[in-house]
Short mmCIF file of C-alpha atoms and ligand atoms in Angstrom, two decimals:
data_model
loop_
_atom_site.label_atom_id
_atom_site.label_comp_id
_atom_site.label_asym_id
_atom_site.label_seq_id
_atom_site.Cartn_x
_atom_site.Cartn_y
_atom_site.Cartn_z
CA LEU A 1 -1.81 -10.81 11.02
CA SER A 2 -4.50 -13.07 9.57
CA MET A 3 -4.53 -11.04 6.36
CA ILE A 4 -0.78 -11.54 5.87
CA GLN A 5 -1.20 -15.24 6.61
CA LYS A 6 -4.07 -15.63 4.17
CA LEU A 7 -2.42 -13.68 1.33
CA SER A 8 0.74 -15.76 1.74
CA THR A 9 -1.17 -18.97 1.11
CA PHE A 10 -1.73 -18.21 -2.58
CA ASN A 11 1.04 -19.99 -4.49
CA ASN A 12 1.91 -16.57 -5.79
CA ARG A 13 0.08 -13.34 -6.61
CA TYR A 14 1.82 -12.91 -9.92
CA TYR A 15 0.10 -10.54 -12.32
CA LYS A 16 -0.28 -13.16 -15.03
CA SER A 17 -1.10 -16.24 -12.95
CA PRO A 18 -4.56 -17.59 -12.03
CA THR A 19 -3.70 -17.30 -8.33
CA GLY A 20 -2.91 -13.63 -8.93
CA VAL A 21 -6.50 -13.16 -10.03
CA GLU A 22 -7.82 -15.23 -7.11
CA SER A 23 -5.87 -13.14 -4.61
CA ALA A 24 -7.31 -9.96 -6.15
CA LYS A 25 -10.78 -11.42 -5.67
CA PHE A 26 -9.95 -12.25 -2.08
CA ILE A 27 -8.92 -8.64 -1.37
CA TYR A 28 -12.04 -7.38 -3.17
CA GLU A 29 -14.31 -9.60 -1.05
CA LYS A 30 -12.49 -8.72 2.17
CA TRP A 31 -12.76 -4.97 1.62
CA LYS A 32 -16.35 -5.37 0.46
CA SER A 33 -17.34 -7.23 3.61
CA LEU A 34 -15.64 -4.64 5.85
CA THR A 35 -17.75 -1.89 4.25
CA SER A 36 -20.97 -3.78 3.54
CA MET A 37 -23.01 -1.69 5.99
CA ARG A 38 -21.99 1.59 4.37
CA ASN A 39 -23.91 3.15 1.51
CA ASP A 40 -21.12 5.68 0.96
CA ALA A 41 -18.70 2.84 0.11
CA LYS A 42 -18.02 1.51 -3.37
CA ILE A 43 -15.78 -1.44 -4.20
CA GLU A 44 -14.60 -1.98 -7.75
CA TYR A 45 -12.00 -3.59 -9.98
CA PHE A 46 -9.79 -1.47 -12.18
CA ASN A 47 -9.22 -3.79 -15.12
CA HIS A 48 -6.02 -3.72 -17.11
CA SER A 49 -5.85 -4.54 -20.79
CA SER A 50 -2.55 -6.41 -21.00
CA TRP A 51 -2.86 -8.89 -18.11
CA ASN A 52 -5.59 -10.60 -16.08
CA GLN A 53 -4.93 -9.44 -12.51
CA PRO A 54 -7.15 -6.40 -11.78
CA SER A 55 -6.36 -3.64 -9.32
CA VAL A 56 -8.87 -3.22 -6.48
CA ILE A 57 -10.22 0.20 -5.46
CA LEU A 58 -12.39 0.91 -2.43
CA THR A 59 -13.94 4.39 -2.30
CA ILE A 60 -15.46 6.00 0.78
CA GLN A 61 -17.29 8.87 -0.83
CA GLY A 62 -17.20 12.19 1.03
CA ALA A 63 -19.09 15.41 0.43
CA THR A 64 -16.20 16.94 -1.51
CA PRO A 65 -14.26 15.46 -4.44
CA GLU A 66 -10.79 16.04 -2.97
CA THR A 67 -9.35 12.58 -2.58
CA VAL A 68 -6.82 10.94 -0.26
CA VAL A 69 -5.27 7.71 -1.60
CA LEU A 70 -3.85 4.95 0.59
CA GLY A 71 -2.37 2.21 -1.58
CA GLY A 72 -0.03 -0.73 -1.91
CA HIS A 73 0.67 -3.44 -4.44
CA GLN A 74 -1.09 -6.76 -4.17
CA ASP A 75 1.12 -8.79 -6.53
CA SER A 76 4.12 -10.92 -5.60
CA ILE A 77 6.95 -12.38 -7.63
CA SER A 78 9.70 -14.94 -7.25
CA GLY A 79 13.02 -14.68 -8.98
CA TYR A 80 14.30 -12.04 -11.30
CA PHE A 81 12.08 -12.93 -14.20
CA GLY A 82 9.19 -14.15 -12.11
CA GLY A 83 7.10 -16.79 -13.75
CA SER A 84 3.53 -17.71 -13.15
CA SER A 85 4.12 -20.95 -11.27
CA ALA A 86 7.03 -20.04 -8.97
CA ARG A 87 6.23 -20.01 -5.25
CA ALA A 88 6.10 -16.38 -4.07
CA PRO A 89 4.41 -15.97 -0.66
CA GLY A 90 5.28 -12.26 -0.59
CA ALA A 91 4.47 -11.99 3.10
CA ASP A 92 6.45 -8.80 3.56
CA ASP A 93 6.43 -7.77 -0.10
CA ASN A 94 3.64 -6.88 -0.04
CA ALA A 95 1.01 -8.80 1.90
CA SER A 96 2.15 -6.60 4.79
CA GLY A 97 1.15 -3.39 3.02
CA ILE A 98 -2.24 -4.74 1.93
CA ALA A 99 -2.87 -6.03 5.45
CA THR A 100 -1.92 -2.63 6.89
CA ILE A 101 -4.37 -0.91 4.55
CA THR A 102 -7.05 -3.46 5.45
CA GLU A 103 -6.51 -2.69 9.13
CA VAL A 104 -6.98 1.04 8.48
CA ILE A 105 -10.27 0.28 6.70
CA ARG A 106 -11.37 -1.95 9.58
CA VAL A 107 -10.64 0.69 12.23
CA LEU A 108 -12.36 3.48 10.26
CA MET A 109 -15.47 1.33 9.76
CA GLN A 110 -15.54 0.08 13.34
CA ASN A 111 -15.59 3.70 14.48
CA ASP A 112 -18.21 4.62 11.88
CA TYR A 113 -15.88 7.26 10.45
CA ARG A 114 -17.67 9.51 7.96
CA PRO A 115 -15.17 11.46 5.85
CA THR A 116 -15.70 14.97 4.51
CA LYS A 117 -13.31 14.38 1.66
CA THR A 118 -13.21 11.21 -0.41
CA ILE A 119 -10.91 8.38 0.64
CA LYS A 120 -9.68 5.71 -1.77
CA PHE A 121 -7.90 2.50 -0.83
CA MET A 122 -6.02 0.82 -3.66
CA ALA A 123 -4.47 -2.62 -4.14
CA TYR A 124 -2.41 -2.26 -7.31
CA ALA A 125 -1.81 -5.07 -9.78
CA ALA A 126 1.50 -5.72 -11.52
CA GLU A 127 3.87 -3.57 -9.46
CA GLU A 128 6.69 -6.12 -9.51
CA VAL A 129 6.98 -6.01 -13.27
CA GLY A 130 7.42 -2.25 -13.61
CA LEU A 131 4.70 -0.45 -11.57
CA LEU A 132 2.31 -1.24 -14.41
CA GLY A 133 -1.01 -1.22 -12.54
CA SER A 134 -0.43 2.01 -10.66
CA LYS A 135 0.96 3.64 -13.79
CA GLU A 136 -2.32 3.01 -15.63
CA ILE A 137 -4.37 4.22 -12.66
CA ALA A 138 -2.36 7.39 -11.99
CA THR A 139 -2.34 8.23 -15.69
CA ASP A 140 -6.10 7.75 -15.85
CA TYR A 141 -6.66 9.94 -12.76
CA LYS A 142 -4.45 12.65 -14.22
CA LYS A 143 -6.26 12.50 -17.55
CA ARG A 144 -9.61 12.89 -15.78
CA SER A 145 -8.18 15.70 -13.59
CA GLU A 146 -9.04 13.81 -10.40
CA PRO A 147 -8.23 16.03 -7.40
CA VAL A 148 -5.96 13.70 -5.44
CA ILE A 149 -4.48 15.78 -2.60
CA GLY A 150 -2.24 13.14 -1.05
CA VAL A 151 -1.00 9.62 -1.70
CA MET A 152 0.57 7.26 0.80
CA GLN A 153 2.18 4.05 -0.44
CA LEU A 154 2.61 1.05 1.85
CA ASP A 155 5.09 -1.45 0.43
CA MET A 156 6.86 -3.64 3.01
CA THR A 157 5.83 -2.73 6.56
CA ASN A 158 6.47 -5.80 8.67
CA PHE A 159 10.23 -6.40 8.89
CA LYS A 160 12.09 -4.39 11.53
CA GLY A 161 15.50 -4.06 9.97
CA ASN A 162 17.36 -2.24 12.71
CA ASP A 163 17.06 -0.63 16.14
CA GLU A 164 17.76 2.84 14.83
CA PHE A 165 14.49 3.38 12.97
CA ASP A 166 10.91 2.11 13.06
CA ILE A 167 9.90 3.95 9.90
CA VAL A 168 12.06 5.24 7.06
CA MET A 169 10.70 7.66 4.47
CA MET A 170 12.09 7.62 0.97
CA THR A 171 13.00 11.09 -0.27
CA ASP A 172 13.06 10.33 -4.00
CA TYR A 173 9.94 10.22 -6.18
CA THR A 174 8.09 11.67 -3.19
CA ASN A 175 6.84 15.09 -2.06
CA ASN A 176 9.12 16.78 0.44
CA GLU A 177 6.38 18.86 2.08
CA GLN A 178 4.14 15.86 2.53
CA ASN A 179 7.05 13.78 3.89
CA LYS A 180 7.60 16.44 6.58
CA PHE A 181 3.88 16.33 7.34
CA VAL A 182 3.99 12.54 7.74
CA GLY A 183 7.00 12.92 10.03
CA LYS A 184 5.00 15.36 12.13
CA LEU A 185 2.14 12.85 12.29
CA ALA A 186 4.58 10.23 13.57
CA ASP A 187 5.87 12.61 16.24
CA THR A 188 2.35 13.61 17.24
CA TYR A 189 0.55 10.27 17.28
CA LEU A 190 3.34 7.72 17.71
CA GLY A 191 5.49 9.66 20.16
CA THR A 192 8.15 7.07 20.95
CA LEU A 193 8.51 5.96 17.36
CA LYS A 194 11.84 6.62 15.65
CA TRP A 195 11.78 7.64 12.01
CA GLY A 196 14.30 8.77 9.46
CA TYR A 197 15.01 9.26 5.78
CA ASP A 198 16.64 7.20 3.05
CA ARG A 199 16.36 6.97 -0.71
CA CYS A 200 15.57 4.17 -3.14
CA GLY A 201 17.64 5.63 -5.93
CA TYR A 202 14.99 4.70 -8.50
CA GLY A 203 11.21 4.46 -8.80
CA CYS A 204 11.05 1.51 -6.42
CA SER A 205 7.29 1.31 -5.90
CA ASP A 206 3.89 2.69 -6.87
CA HIS A 207 4.38 6.09 -5.23
CA ALA A 208 6.61 6.86 -8.24
CA SER A 209 3.64 6.38 -10.60
CA TRP A 210 1.70 9.07 -8.73
CA HIS A 211 4.74 11.30 -8.35
CA ASN A 212 5.38 11.09 -12.10
CA GLN A 213 1.85 12.37 -12.75
CA GLY A 214 2.41 15.33 -10.43
CA TYR A 215 0.57 14.09 -7.34
CA PRO A 216 2.11 14.41 -3.84
CA ALA A 217 3.22 10.95 -2.68
CA SER A 218 5.05 9.48 0.33
CA ILE A 219 6.32 6.01 1.18
CA PRO A 220 6.98 5.19 4.82
CA PHE A 221 9.12 2.05 4.65
CA GLU A 222 10.09 -0.70 7.10
CA ALA A 223 13.81 0.05 7.32
CA THR A 224 16.73 1.65 5.52
CA MET A 225 17.56 0.20 2.11
CA SER A 226 20.56 -1.65 3.51
CA ASP A 227 18.64 -3.15 6.44
CA MET A 228 15.42 -4.09 4.66
CA ASN A 229 14.14 -7.65 4.34
CA HIS A 230 16.42 -9.40 1.88
CA ASN A 231 14.19 -12.44 1.47
CA ILE A 232 11.79 -10.60 -0.82
CA HIS A 233 11.19 -12.01 -4.31
CA THR A 234 12.02 -15.52 -3.07
CA ASN A 235 10.04 -18.43 -1.62
CA ARG A 236 11.50 -17.39 1.76
CA ASP A 237 9.45 -14.17 2.03
CA THR A 238 7.32 -15.67 4.78
CA LEU A 239 5.82 -14.42 8.02
CA ASP A 240 8.25 -16.31 10.24
CA VAL A 241 10.99 -13.94 9.06
CA SER A 242 9.01 -11.38 11.08
CA ASN A 243 8.61 -13.81 14.00
CA ASN A 244 5.00 -14.56 13.03
CA THR A 245 3.77 -11.26 14.37
CA ALA A 246 2.48 -8.09 12.73
CA SER A 247 3.79 -5.75 15.39
CA HIS A 248 5.97 -3.69 13.04
CA ALA A 249 3.16 -3.31 10.52
CA ALA A 250 0.85 -2.09 13.30
CA LYS A 251 2.90 1.12 13.58
CA PHE A 252 2.27 1.78 9.90
CA ALA A 253 -1.46 1.21 10.38
CA LYS A 254 -1.51 3.94 13.04
CA LEU A 255 0.53 6.28 10.87
CA ALA A 256 -1.63 5.68 7.80
CA LEU A 257 -4.80 6.15 9.85
CA SER A 258 -3.56 9.52 11.09
CA PHE A 259 -2.60 10.46 7.50
CA VAL A 260 -6.09 9.74 6.19
CA ILE A 261 -7.86 11.53 9.02
CA GLU A 262 -5.60 14.58 9.19
CA LEU A 263 -5.79 15.14 5.43
CA ASP A 264 -9.58 14.87 5.69
CA ARG A 265 -10.09 18.30 7.23
N1 BES B 1 8.98 -3.69 -2.38
C1 BES B 1 9.86 -3.77 -3.49
C2 BES B 1 11.08 -2.90 -3.46
C3 BES B 1 11.20 -1.72 -2.56
C4 BES B 1 12.41 -1.51 -1.98
C5 BES B 1 10.18 -0.80 -2.31
C6 BES B 1 12.62 -0.45 -1.16
C7 BES B 1 10.40 0.29 -1.51
C8 BES B 1 11.62 0.46 -0.93
C9 BES B 1 9.11 -3.54 -4.77
O1 BES B 1 7.97 -4.34 -4.82
C10 BES B 1 9.97 -3.91 -5.93
O2 BES B 1 10.52 -4.97 -5.97
N2 BES B 1 10.13 -3.00 -6.88
C11 BES B 1 10.94 -3.20 -8.04
C12 BES B 1 10.88 -2.00 -8.95
C13 BES B 1 9.92 -2.10 -10.10
C14 BES B 1 10.11 -0.93 -11.04
C15 BES B 1 9.98 -3.42 -10.83
C16 BES B 1 12.39 -3.35 -7.65
O3 BES B 1 12.83 -2.73 -6.68
O4 BES B 1 13.10 -4.07 -8.36
ZN1 ZN B 2 7.01 -4.41 -3.11
#
């Protein structure tokens, strides 16, 4: 909750605005402080050549190079063409996803979790302008033959759109086998939770960047496309639209935690 609140206070997190760089630094410092006691943790910026906002990558190094990626975009935008001064709190899109990832990091560290495989947490820059940050990262990982065995994208986790589903998995630009696995995780660890499938119809978020490079990706989403939060990309994407709680996002934190741990075996 506090992470969503804090991230929403930046005027925007636009990829080309000063506050978009400040918000990246805030995420960097937050993730760094959560892992400061761990010598197997490394926090770094992934710098991009065409704009100032860096992506943030936290690595928990395991004994083996196989890597699980949990990511979401950090940037926000207001209006169709954005602009570097427009107010864009981006509470749901996508402070919620970054906060959910941060919660997973917090819980793993609090329990002194020591992975066998390598776990990477990513806050992508410049998603809202064409998945640019994740595209550069996924392309770089592919070029270096990085053994990423699974990617989960968290983009919009805190608006409960309808009573029918808690979590909706997008079937396009994702890996069908892995989606079934995530569904099984939901059934196993979040018994009463209701989940279903929908499709974006286009590469709607950073999972598509990984998918396009041949890596297995999934995106558990807050609702069906028709029932999702329609205040995104406006100055009305605020936490009060989700009743000032993070209760919906908490389900995604549990699911993502089980994803990381069950792939790490
Ligand atoms: N979070 C949104 C959109 C979204 C909708 C993600 C449904 C997942 C499921 C995302 O940040 C976004 O706005 N993406 C862009 C696409 C991109 C290629 C510019 C969009 O949908 O216009
Ligand atoms: Zn988004």
